[in-house]
PDB file of C-alpha atoms in Angstrom:
ATOM      1  CA  MET A  21      21.455  75.865-162.592  1.00 46.00           C
ATOM      2  CA  THR A  22      19.536  73.430-164.813  1.00 44.00           C
ATOM      3  CA  PHE A  23      21.226  71.608-167.663  1.00 48.00           C
ATOM      4  CA  LEU A  24      19.497  70.021-170.645  1.00 43.00           C
ATOM      5  CA  PRO A  25      19.066  66.216-170.687  1.00 45.00           C
ATOM      6  CA  ARG A  26      22.288  64.315-171.150  1.00 47.00           C
ATOM      7  CA  HIS A  27      23.066  62.123-174.142  1.00 46.00           C
ATOM      8  CA  PRO A  28      25.805  59.601-173.343  1.00 45.00           C
ATOM      9  CA  SER A  29      27.976  58.459-176.226  1.00 43.00           C
ATOM     10  CA  GLU A  30      26.648  55.314-177.832  1.00 42.00           C
ATOM     11  CA  GLY A  31      27.819  52.132-176.105  1.00 41.00           C
ATOM     12  CA  THR A  32      29.617  53.894-173.266  1.00 53.00           C
ATOM     13  CA  GLU A  33      28.977  55.526-169.928  1.00 75.00           C
ATOM     14  CA  ARG A  34      30.935  58.571-171.014  1.00 81.00           C
ATOM     15  CA  GLU A  35      29.381  61.676-172.519  1.00 84.00           C
ATOM     16  CA  ARG A  36      30.959  63.457-175.479  1.00 88.00           C
ATOM     17  CA  PRO A  37      32.754  66.718-174.593  1.00 90.00           C
ATOM     18  CA  SER A  38      30.927  68.551-177.383  1.00 88.00           C
ATOM     19  CA  LEU A  39      27.558  67.904-175.776  1.00 90.00           C
ATOM     20  CA  VAL A  40      28.692  68.837-172.290  1.00 92.00           C
ATOM     21  CA  VAL A  41      30.357  72.010-173.534  1.00 94.00           C
ATOM     22  CA  ALA A  42      27.277  73.005-175.547  1.00 94.00           C
ATOM     23  CA  ARG A  43      25.062  72.812-172.468  1.00 94.00           C
ATOM     24  CA  ALA A  44      27.555  74.762-170.401  1.00 95.00           C
ATOM     25  CA  THR A  45      27.857  77.417-173.098  1.00 96.00           C
ATOM     26  CA  ARG A  46      24.123  78.012-173.044  1.00 95.00           C
ATOM     27  CA  ALA A  47      24.128  78.243-169.241  1.00 95.00           C
ATOM     28  CA  LEU A  48      27.032  80.707-169.157  1.00 96.00           C
ATOM     29  CA  THR A  49      25.548  82.804-171.939  1.00 96.00           C
ATOM     30  CA  ALA A  50      22.276  83.044-170.013  1.00 95.00           C
ATOM     31  CA  ALA A  51      24.276  84.187-166.960  1.00 94.00           C
ATOM     32  CA  GLY A  52      25.833  87.038-168.942  1.00 92.00           C
ATOM     33  CA  VAL A  53      29.350  85.591-169.130  1.00 92.00           C
ATOM     34  CA  GLU A  54      31.330  86.954-172.058  1.00 89.00           C
ATOM     35  CA  SER A  55      33.182  84.411-174.222  1.00 91.00           C
ATOM     36  CA  ALA A  56      30.898  81.707-172.820  1.00 94.00           C
ATOM     37  CA  ARG A  57      31.951  79.074-175.357  1.00 95.00           C
ATOM     38  CA  ALA A  58      35.655  79.622-174.780  1.00 95.00           C
ATOM     39  CA  GLU A  59      35.247  79.498-171.013  1.00 95.00           C
ATOM     40  CA  ALA A  60      33.125  76.352-171.175  1.00 96.00           C
ATOM     41  CA  GLU A  61      35.860  74.716-173.247  1.00 95.00           C
ATOM     42  CA  LEU A  62      38.562  75.835-170.833  1.00 95.00           C
ATOM     43  CA  LEU A  63      36.665  74.392-167.884  1.00 96.00           C
ATOM     44  CA  ALA A  64      36.056  71.152-169.756  1.00 95.00           C
ATOM     45  CA  ALA A  65      39.739  70.867-170.649  1.00 94.00           C
ATOM     46  CA  TYR A  66      40.621  71.563-167.015  1.00 95.00           C
ATOM     47  CA  VAL A  67      38.354  68.804-165.710  1.00 95.00           C
ATOM     48  CA  LEU A  68      39.477  66.306-168.368  1.00 94.00           C
ATOM     49  CA  ASP A  69      43.136  67.344-167.881  1.00 91.00           C
ATOM     50  CA  VAL A  70      43.788  67.885-171.580  1.00 92.00           C
ATOM     51  CA  PRO A  71      44.877  70.942-173.596  1.00 90.00           C
ATOM     52  CA  ARG A  72      41.926  72.920-174.889  1.00 90.00           C
ATOM     53  CA  GLY A  73      43.049  72.279-178.459  1.00 87.00           C
ATOM     54  CA  ARG A  74      42.693  68.525-177.947  1.00 88.00           C
ATOM     55  CA  LEU A  75      39.304  68.648-176.282  1.00 90.00           C
ATOM     56  CA  ALA A  76      37.503  67.163-179.290  1.00 84.00           C
ATOM     57  CA  LEU A  77      39.846  64.146-179.184  1.00 85.00           C
ATOM     58  CA  ALA A  78      39.483  63.551-175.456  1.00 86.00           C
ATOM     59  CA  ASP A  79      37.605  60.676-173.896  1.00 85.00           C
ATOM     60  CA  GLY A  80      34.113  61.596-172.846  1.00 88.00           C
ATOM     61  CA  PHE A  81      33.114  62.729-169.380  1.00 92.00           C
ATOM     62  CA  THR A  82      32.571  60.113-166.737  1.00 93.00           C
ATOM     63  CA  ALA A  83      29.670  60.698-164.386  1.00 92.00           C
ATOM     64  CA  ALA A  84      32.063  61.980-161.717  1.00 93.00           C
ATOM     65  CA  GLN A  85      33.825  64.318-164.152  1.00 94.00           C
ATOM     66  CA  ARG A  86      30.516  65.628-165.434  1.00 93.00           C
ATOM     67  CA  GLU A  87      29.347  66.345-161.913  1.00 94.00           C
ATOM     68  CA  ARG A  88      32.569  68.208-161.132  1.00 95.00           C
ATOM     69  CA  PHE A  89      32.326  70.165-164.384  1.00 95.00           C
ATOM     70  CA  GLU A  90      28.737  71.181-163.784  1.00 95.00           C
ATOM     71  CA  ALA A  91      29.625  72.390-160.297  1.00 96.00           C
ATOM     72  CA  LEU A  92      32.362  74.581-161.767  1.00 97.00           C
ATOM     73  CA  VAL A  93      30.026  75.911-164.443  1.00 96.00           C
ATOM     74  CA  ALA A  94      27.469  76.803-161.772  1.00 96.00           C
ATOM     75  CA  ARG A  95      30.116  78.761-159.873  1.00 96.00           C
ATOM     76  CA  ARG A  96      31.182  80.533-163.046  1.00 95.00           C
ATOM     77  CA  ALA A  97      27.557  81.395-163.789  1.00 95.00           C
ATOM     78  CA  ASP A  98      27.519  83.029-160.343  1.00 93.00           C
ATOM     79  CA  ARG A  99      30.389  85.143-161.732  1.00 94.00           C
ATOM     80  CA  GLU A 100      33.239  83.603-159.801  1.00 94.00           C
ATOM     81  CA  PRO A 101      36.340  84.266-161.930  1.00 94.00           C
ATOM     82  CA  LEU A 102      37.405  81.482-164.248  1.00 94.00           C
ATOM     83  CA  GLN A 103      40.949  81.770-162.887  1.00 94.00           C
ATOM     84  CA  HIS A 104      39.729  81.114-159.351  1.00 95.00           C
ATOM     85  CA  LEU A 105      38.031  77.936-160.559  1.00 95.00           C
ATOM     86  CA  THR A 106      41.150  76.582-162.250  1.00 95.00           C
ATOM     87  CA  GLY A 107      43.606  78.157-159.827  1.00 95.00           C
ATOM     88  CA  ARG A 108      45.758  79.432-162.684  1.00 94.00           C
ATOM     89  CA  ALA A 109      46.050  82.523-164.851  1.00 95.00           C
ATOM     90  CA  GLY A 110      47.995  82.807-168.074  1.00 94.00           C
ATOM     91  CA  PHE A 111      50.297  85.812-168.535  1.00 97.00           C
ATOM     92  CA  ARG A 112      52.598  86.035-171.550  1.00 97.00           C
ATOM     93  CA  HIS A 113      54.551  82.739-171.361  1.00 96.00           C
ATOM     94  CA  LEU A 114      53.645  82.007-167.741  1.00 97.00           C
ATOM     95  CA  GLU A 115      50.964  80.091-165.853  1.00 95.00           C
ATOM     96  CA  LEU A 116      50.561  81.692-162.445  1.00 97.00           C
ATOM     97  CA  ALA A 117      48.803  80.473-159.324  1.00 97.00           C
ATOM     98  CA  VAL A 118      45.957  82.800-158.337  1.00 97.00           C
ATOM     99  CA  GLY A 119      42.963  82.755-156.035  1.00 95.00           C
ATOM    100  CA  PRO A 120      41.201  84.726-153.312  1.00 94.00           C
ATOM    101  CA  GLY A 121      43.290  87.591-152.000  1.00 95.00           C
ATOM    102  CA  VAL A 122      45.205  88.461-155.158  1.00 96.00           C
ATOM    103  CA  PHE A 123      44.315  90.447-158.253  1.00 95.00           C
ATOM    104  CA  VAL A 124      43.936  88.255-161.334  1.00 95.00           C
ATOM    105  CA  PRO A 125      46.368  89.548-164.009  1.00 96.00           C
ATOM    106  CA  ARG A 126      44.677  90.783-167.183  1.00 93.00           C
ATOM    107  CA  PRO A 127      45.814  90.298-170.783  1.00 93.00           C
ATOM    108  CA  GLU A 128      45.996  94.076-171.239  1.00 94.00           C
ATOM    109  CA  THR A 129      48.824  94.263-168.720  1.00 97.00           C
ATOM    110  CA  GLU A 130      50.911  92.045-170.978  1.00 97.00           C
ATOM    111  CA  LEU A 131      51.392  95.146-173.148  1.00 97.00           C
ATOM    112  CA  LEU A 132      53.038  97.055-170.310  1.00 98.00           C
ATOM    113  CA  ALA A 133      55.160  94.046-169.394  1.00 98.00           C
ATOM    114  CA  GLY A 134      56.205  93.617-173.019  1.00 98.00           C
ATOM    115  CA  TRP A 135      57.249  97.260-173.253  1.00 98.00           C
ATOM    116  CA  GLY A 136      59.359  96.941-170.130  1.00 98.00           C
ATOM    117  CA  ILE A 137      60.913  93.697-171.333  1.00 98.00           C
ATOM    118  CA  GLU A 138      61.988  95.261-174.621  1.00 98.00           C
ATOM    119  CA  ILE A 139      63.599  98.192-172.799  1.00 98.00           C
ATOM    120  CA  ALA A 140      65.337  95.888-170.297  1.00 98.00           C
ATOM    121  CA  ARG A 141      66.794  93.801-173.114  1.00 97.00           C
ATOM    122  CA  THR A 142      68.686  96.825-174.397  1.00 96.00           C
ATOM    123  CA  ARG A 143      70.579  97.263-171.132  1.00 96.00           C
ATOM    124  CA  PRO A 144      73.325  95.105-169.644  1.00 95.00           C
ATOM    125  CA  ALA A 145      72.373  93.438-166.355  1.00 96.00           C
ATOM    126  CA  PRO A 146      69.395  95.759-165.821  1.00 98.00           C
ATOM    127  CA  LEU A 147      67.741  96.384-162.469  1.00 98.00           C
ATOM    128  CA  VAL A 148      63.975  96.140-162.934  1.00 98.00           C
ATOM    129  CA  VAL A 149      61.448  97.040-160.238  1.00 98.00           C
ATOM    130  CA  ASP A 150      57.787  95.967-160.303  1.00 98.00           C
ATOM    131  CA  LEU A 151      55.572  97.958-157.938  1.00 98.00           C
ATOM    132  CA  CYS A 152      52.133  96.676-156.828  1.00 98.00           C
ATOM    133  CA  SER A 153      53.326  93.265-157.957  1.00 98.00           C
ATOM    134  CA  GLY A 154      50.291  91.227-156.850  1.00 97.00           C
ATOM    135  CA  SER A 155      50.667  87.715-158.242  1.00 97.00           C
ATOM    136  CA  GLY A 156      54.091  88.657-159.611  1.00 98.00           C
ATOM    137  CA  ALA A 157      52.948  88.586-163.234  1.00 98.00           C
ATOM    138  CA  ILE A 158      55.067  91.476-164.510  1.00 98.00           C
ATOM    139  CA  ALA A 159      58.121  90.713-162.365  1.00 98.00           C
ATOM    140  CA  LEU A 160      58.160  87.033-163.255  1.00 98.00           C
ATOM    141  CA  ALA A 161      57.633  87.703-166.953  1.00 98.00           C
ATOM    142  CA  VAL A 162      60.654  90.015-166.920  1.00 98.00           C
ATOM    143  CA  ALA A 163      62.758  87.474-165.018  1.00 98.00           C
ATOM    144  CA  GLN A 164      61.845  84.758-167.499  1.00 98.00           C
ATOM    145  CA  GLU A 165      62.346  86.793-170.663  1.00 98.00           C
ATOM    146  CA  VAL A 166      65.352  88.862-169.562  1.00 98.00           C
ATOM    147  CA  PRO A 167      67.555  86.375-167.695  1.00 97.00           C
ATOM    148  CA  ALA A 168      70.264  88.979-167.139  1.00 97.00           C
ATOM    149  CA  ALA A 169      67.914  91.193-165.149  1.00 98.00           C
ATOM    150  CA  ARG A 170      67.819  91.606-161.408  1.00 98.00           C
ATOM    151  CA  VAL A 171      64.110  91.900-160.633  1.00 98.00           C
ATOM    152  CA  VAL A 172      62.605  93.341-157.454  1.00 98.00           C
ATOM    153  CA  ALA A 173      58.875  92.867-156.812  1.00 98.00           C
ATOM    154  CA  VAL A 174      57.120  95.076-154.234  1.00 98.00           C
ATOM    155  CA  GLU A 175      53.731  94.236-152.697  1.00 98.00           C
ATOM    156  CA  ARG A 176      51.959  95.391-149.532  1.00 97.00           C
ATOM    157  CA  SER A 177      49.023  92.994-149.075  1.00 97.00           C
ATOM    158  CA  PRO A 178      49.841  89.969-146.879  1.00 97.00           C
ATOM    159  CA  ALA A 179      47.389  87.822-148.865  1.00 97.00           C
ATOM    160  CA  ALA A 180      48.831  88.851-152.217  1.00 97.00           C
ATOM    161  CA  LEU A 181      52.364  88.328-150.896  1.00 98.00           C
ATOM    162  CA  GLU A 182      51.555  84.671-150.286  1.00 98.00           C
ATOM    163  CA  TRP A 183      50.603  84.212-153.945  1.00 98.00           C
ATOM    164  CA  LEU A 184      53.600  86.265-155.087  1.00 98.00           C
ATOM    165  CA  ARG A 185      56.048  84.170-153.078  1.00 98.00           C
ATOM    166  CA  ARG A 186      54.412  80.954-154.252  1.00 98.00           C
ATOM    167  CA  ASN A 187      54.698  81.971-157.900  1.00 98.00           C
ATOM    168  CA  ALA A 188      58.247  83.202-157.425  1.00 98.00           C
ATOM    169  CA  ALA A 189      59.229  79.862-155.904  1.00 98.00           C
ATOM    170  CA  GLU A 190      57.535  77.929-158.718  1.00 98.00           C
ATOM    171  CA  ARG A 191      59.322  79.892-161.419  1.00 98.00           C
ATOM    172  CA  ALA A 192      62.692  79.635-159.680  1.00 98.00           C
ATOM    173  CA  ALA A 193      62.198  75.864-159.403  1.00 98.00           C
ATOM    174  CA  ALA A 194      61.415  75.810-163.129  1.00 97.00           C
ATOM    175  CA  GLY A 195      64.766  77.428-163.875  1.00 97.00           C
ATOM    176  CA  ASP A 196      63.930  81.119-164.207  1.00 97.00           C
ATOM    177  CA  ARG A 197      66.173  83.628-162.471  1.00 96.00           C
ATOM    178  CA  PRO A 198      64.859  84.143-158.920  1.00 98.00           C
ATOM    179  CA  ILE A 199      63.272  87.487-158.157  1.00 98.00           C
ATOM    180  CA  GLU A 200      63.516  89.488-154.924  1.00 98.00           C
ATOM    181  CA  VAL A 201      60.230  89.998-153.069  1.00 98.00           C
ATOM    182  CA  VAL A 202      59.861  93.068-150.862  1.00 98.00           C
ATOM    183  CA  ALA A 203      56.911  93.620-148.531  1.00 98.00           C
ATOM    184  CA  ALA A 204      56.324  97.375-148.605  1.00 98.00           C
ATOM    185  CA  ASP A 205      53.816 100.132-149.343  1.00 97.00           C
ATOM    186  CA  VAL A 206      54.550 101.728-152.727  1.00 98.00           C
ATOM    187  CA  THR A 207      53.260 105.088-151.471  1.00 97.00           C
ATOM    188  CA  ASP A 208      56.019 105.231-148.813  1.00 97.00           C
ATOM    189  CA  PRO A 209      58.244 108.217-149.726  1.00 96.00           C
ATOM    190  CA  GLU A 210      61.266 106.202-148.539  1.00 97.00           C
ATOM    191  CA  LEU A 211      60.418 103.124-150.621  1.00 98.00           C
ATOM    192  CA  LEU A 212      63.493 101.092-151.645  1.00 98.00           C
ATOM    193  CA  ALA A 213      65.843 103.757-150.296  1.00 98.00           C
ATOM    194  CA  GLU A 214      68.826 101.539-151.041  1.00 98.00           C
ATOM    195  CA  LEU A 215      68.020 101.626-154.778  1.00 98.00           C
ATOM    196  CA  VAL A 216      67.718 105.387-155.265  1.00 98.00           C
ATOM    197  CA  GLY A 217      69.241 106.391-158.601  1.00 97.00           C
ATOM    198  CA  GLU A 218      69.965 102.783-159.623  1.00 98.00           C
ATOM    199  CA  VAL A 219      66.827 101.407-161.310  1.00 98.00           C
ATOM    200  CA  ASP A 220      66.912 100.858-165.080  1.00 98.00           C
ATOM    201  CA  VAL A 221      63.239  99.995-165.606  1.00 98.00           C
ATOM    202  CA  LEU A 222      60.344 100.603-163.218  1.00 98.00           C
ATOM    203  CA  LEU A 223      56.934  99.103-164.020  1.00 98.00           C
ATOM    204  CA  CYS A 224      53.692  99.417-162.096  1.00 98.00           C
ATOM    205  CA  ASN A 225      50.128  98.186-162.483  1.00 98.00           C
ATOM    206  CA  PRO A 226      48.581 100.004-159.506  1.00 97.00           C
ATOM    207  CA  PRO A 227      45.001 100.183-158.273  1.00 97.00           C
ATOM    208  CA  TYR A 228      43.587 102.882-160.528  1.00 97.00           C
ATOM    209  CA  VAL A 229      39.813 102.570-160.885  1.00 95.00           C
ATOM    210  CA  PRO A 230      37.986 105.672-159.567  1.00 94.00           C
ATOM    211  CA  ARG A 231      35.891 104.738-156.538  1.00 93.00           C
ATOM    212  CA  ALA A 232      32.523 105.609-158.107  1.00 91.00           C
ATOM    213  CA  VAL A 233      33.033 103.428-161.186  1.00 92.00           C
ATOM    214  CA  ALA A 234      30.913 100.264-161.365  1.00 89.00           C
ATOM    215  CA  VAL A 235      33.021  97.178-162.033  1.00 91.00           C
ATOM    216  CA  PRO A 236      32.021  93.703-163.301  1.00 89.00           C
ATOM    217  CA  PRO A 237      30.793  91.136-160.748  1.00 90.00           C
ATOM    218  CA  GLU A 238      34.006  89.134-161.094  1.00 88.00           C
ATOM    219  CA  VAL A 239      35.955  92.188-159.955  1.00 91.00           C
ATOM    220  CA  ALA A 240      33.528  93.514-157.359  1.00 89.00           C
ATOM    221  CA  GLY A 241      33.062  90.187-155.644  1.00 88.00           C
ATOM    222  CA  HIS A 242      36.488  88.623-155.925  1.00 90.00           C
ATOM    223  CA  ASP A 243      39.412  90.925-156.754  1.00 89.00           C
ATOM    224  CA  PRO A 244      40.785  92.642-153.624  1.00 92.00           C
ATOM    225  CA  ASP A 245      39.310  96.112-153.241  1.00 92.00           C
ATOM    226  CA  GLU A 246      42.718  97.609-152.484  1.00 94.00           C
ATOM    227  CA  ALA A 247      44.081  96.231-155.765  1.00 95.00           C
ATOM    228  CA  VAL A 248      41.277  97.749-157.847  1.00 94.00           C
ATOM    229  CA  PHE A 249      40.317 101.201-156.603  1.00 94.00           C
ATOM    230  CA  GLY A 250      42.670 104.157-156.475  1.00 96.00           C
ATOM    231  CA  GLY A 251      40.686 106.658-154.459  1.00 95.00           C
ATOM    232  CA  THR A 252      38.091 109.126-155.663  1.00 95.00           C
ATOM    233  CA  ASP A 253      39.895 109.981-158.897  1.00 96.00           C
ATOM    234  CA  GLY A 254      41.808 106.727-159.321  1.00 96.00           C
ATOM    235  CA  LEU A 255      45.155 108.450-158.855  1.00 97.00           C
ATOM    236  CA  SER A 256      45.809 108.058-155.119  1.00 97.00           C
ATOM    237  CA  VAL A 257      48.521 105.453-155.726  1.00 98.00           C
ATOM    238  CA  ILE A 258      49.703 106.642-159.129  1.00 98.00           C
ATOM    239  CA  ARG A 259      50.711 110.092-157.874  1.00 98.00           C
ATOM    240  CA  PRO A 260      53.168 108.882-155.199  1.00 98.00           C
ATOM    241  CA  VAL A 261      54.448 106.136-157.525  1.00 98.00           C
ATOM    242  CA  LEU A 262      55.361 108.685-160.198  1.00 98.00           C
ATOM    243  CA  ALA A 263      57.060 110.841-157.587  1.00 97.00           C
ATOM    244  CA  ARG A 264      59.088 107.992-156.103  1.00 98.00           C
ATOM    245  CA  ALA A 265      59.975 106.584-159.515  1.00 98.00           C
ATOM    246  CA  GLY A 266      61.764 109.849-160.270  1.00 97.00           C
ATOM    247  CA  ASP A 267      64.002 109.167-157.267  1.00 97.00           C
ATOM    248  CA  LEU A 268      64.611 105.479-157.969  1.00 98.00           C
ATOM    249  CA  LEU A 269      65.386 105.653-161.693  1.00 98.00           C
ATOM    250  CA  ARG A 270      68.909 106.220-162.886  1.00 97.00           C
ATOM    251  CA  PRO A 271      69.406 108.919-165.556  1.00 97.00           C
ATOM    252  CA  GLY A 272      67.845 107.519-168.716  1.00 97.00           C
ATOM    253  CA  GLY A 273      65.881 104.949-166.734  1.00 98.00           C
ATOM    254  CA  ALA A 274      62.467 103.948-168.071  1.00 98.00           C
ATOM    255  CA  LEU A 275      59.082 104.128-166.338  1.00 98.00           C
ATOM    256  CA  GLY A 276      55.851 102.438-167.392  1.00 98.00           C
ATOM    257  CA  VAL A 277      52.600 102.689-165.437  1.00 98.00           C
ATOM    258  CA  GLU A 278      49.179 101.263-166.279  1.00 98.00           C
ATOM    259  CA  HIS A 279      46.161 103.494-165.706  1.00 97.00           C
ATOM    260  CA  ASP A 280      42.416 103.754-166.154  1.00 95.00           C
ATOM    261  CA  ASP A 281      41.198 104.363-169.693  1.00 94.00           C
ATOM    262  CA  THR A 282      39.937 107.769-168.560  1.00 95.00           C
ATOM    263  CA  HIS A 283      43.467 108.789-167.550  1.00 96.00           C
ATOM    264  CA  GLY A 284      44.946 108.922-171.048  1.00 94.00           C
ATOM    265  CA  ALA A 285      45.686 112.636-170.707  1.00 95.00           C
ATOM    266  CA  VAL A 286      45.964 112.957-166.925  1.00 97.00           C
ATOM    267  CA  VAL A 287      48.832 110.548-166.226  1.00 97.00           C
ATOM    268  CA  PRO A 288      51.076 111.797-169.054  1.00 97.00           C
ATOM    269  CA  ALA A 289      50.380 115.334-167.853  1.00 97.00           C
ATOM    270  CA  LEU A 290      51.460 114.372-164.336  1.00 97.00           C
ATOM    271  CA  LEU A 291      54.675 112.919-165.739  1.00 98.00           C
ATOM    272  CA  ALA A 292      55.337 115.976-167.879  1.00 96.00           C
ATOM    273  CA  GLY A 293      54.625 118.314-164.994  1.00 96.00           C
ATOM    274  CA  ASP A 294      57.029 116.511-162.659  1.00 96.00           C
ATOM    275  CA  GLY A 295      59.989 118.025-164.485  1.00 95.00           C
ATOM    276  CA  ARG A 296      62.204 114.951-164.189  1.00 97.00           C
ATOM    277  CA  TYR A 297      60.888 113.001-167.184  1.00 98.00           C
ATOM    278  CA  VAL A 298      61.315 113.240-170.930  1.00 97.00           C
ATOM    279  CA  ASP A 299      59.807 111.391-173.891  1.00 97.00           C
ATOM    280  CA  VAL A 300      56.471 111.032-172.138  1.00 97.00           C
ATOM    281  CA  ALA A 301      54.098 108.871-174.170  1.00 97.00           C
ATOM    282  CA  GLU A 302      50.602 107.435-173.822  1.00 97.00           C
ATOM    283  CA  HIS A 303      49.867 103.944-175.163  1.00 97.00           C
ATOM    284  CA  ARG A 304      46.619 102.301-176.198  1.00 95.00           C
ATOM    285  CA  ASP A 305      45.567  98.668-175.974  1.00 92.00           C
ATOM    286  CA  LEU A 306      44.309  96.510-178.830  1.00 88.00           C
ATOM    287  CA  ALA A 307      40.801  97.886-178.347  1.00 90.00           C
ATOM    288  CA  GLY A 308      42.058 101.429-178.786  1.00 93.00           C
ATOM    289  CA  ARG A 309      41.661 102.410-175.137  1.00 94.00           C
ATOM    290  CA  SER A 310      44.281 104.402-173.257  1.00 95.00           C
ATOM    291  CA  ARG A 311      46.103 101.784-171.206  1.00 96.00           C
ATOM    292  CA  TYR A 312      49.532 102.879-169.925  1.00 98.00           C
ATOM    293  CA  ALA A 313      51.971 105.768-169.964  1.00 98.00           C
ATOM    294  CA  THR A 314      55.749 105.690-170.307  1.00 98.00           C
ATOM    295  CA  ALA A 315      58.591 108.123-169.763  1.00 98.00           C
ATOM    296  CA  TYR A 316      62.345 108.296-169.222  1.00 98.00           C
ATOM    297  CA  ARG A 317      64.279 109.889-166.373  1.00 98.00           C
ATOM    298  CA  ARG A 318      66.089 113.019-167.490  1.00 95.00           C
ATOM    299  CA  ALA A 319      69.807 112.507-167.933  1.00 88.00           C
ATOM    300  CA  ASP A 320      70.586 116.087-166.874  1.00 76.00           C
ATOM    301  CA  GLY A 321      68.820 116.136-163.512  1.00 57.00           C
ATOM    302  CA  PRO A 322      65.427 117.491-162.445  1.00 51.00           C
ATOM    303  CA  HIS A 323      64.233 120.816-163.754  1.00 45.00           C
ATOM    304  CA  ALA A 324      61.221 121.868-161.734  1.00 39.00           C
ATOM    305  CA  GLY A 325      58.637 123.726-163.740  1.00 37.00           C
ATOM    306  CA  VAL A 326      59.795 122.375-167.099  1.00 38.00           C
ATOM    307  CA  ALA A 327      57.043 120.303-168.697  1.00 40.00           C
ATOM    308  CA  PRO A 328      58.350 118.161-171.575  1.00 43.00           C
ATOM    309  CA  ALA A 329      55.876 117.578-174.385  1.00 47.00           C
ATOM    310  CA  TRP A 330      54.229 114.167-174.436  1.00 50.00           C
ATOM    311  CA  GLN A 331      52.926 112.173-177.320  1.00 55.00           C
ATOM    312  CA  THR A 332      50.348 109.522-178.048  1.00 56.00           C
ATOM    313  CA  GLY A 333      51.792 106.106-178.750  1.00 58.00           C
ATOM    314  CA  SER A 334      50.361 102.674-179.480  1.00 54.00           C
ATOM    315  CA  SER A 335      51.118  99.114-178.493  1.00 52.00           C
TER     316      SER A 335
END
């Protein structure tokens, strides 16, 4: 990567952040990075160790800081995720440790987490389960925002489990209620056998991208394949999760599952066809794309063959 000539601030060896950020913005834009200006500012704030909002008031870059910044910008231009460069990812009110081996949580998933949090708040001492927990984003957000909740996070990948346990330990040290981490495959028909019929809220952001779909370079080259793709139709994990959720939820328990934007009719139909769910709804994200489906466990037991009507919702 080639940067434009540098212009140190007058009378100092430091270079103004505005100039450094402007060069980086042009480089990231040329590399096809969306929100290039915002990401250049975030990287600059990271290197200068200041909040992004105070970047304009920060001291200029030293030569060493500028060199470090330019190295990070070059890696971002090669489409390494911003969160891998800083080692952190924001999620609701949390800052989580992330890196190679774990799926970087997306802002869209905050909608699912928020829905689950609102439901959990209506129940005394709720039991909340987060399947395909990854970094622990959903589980830890629930534990932070619903202190009365018992939260169980389930993850299969050994690499992701390391990040999950690290984040869980950090949040517990910060004063949040500790969560329980379970190493298990969410497609196991005996998953969490000890919790059958006891779960108040079950949330899941599974791998759901159909195998043939092309994904951005940040995803293809860095997010774990097993956390992204859900088989040929994107439903290879969702199907067993919906089935097991019907066993784990108590009567009236709530289920929320994120899905591909092409699954806005398919996943609610699977829930309706199961016969154990009512009030099935499909929710859209802020861009208007189908994002997640929700339902409640019947209070009067399963009725095979009965398909409750489902509705389109919004979040």
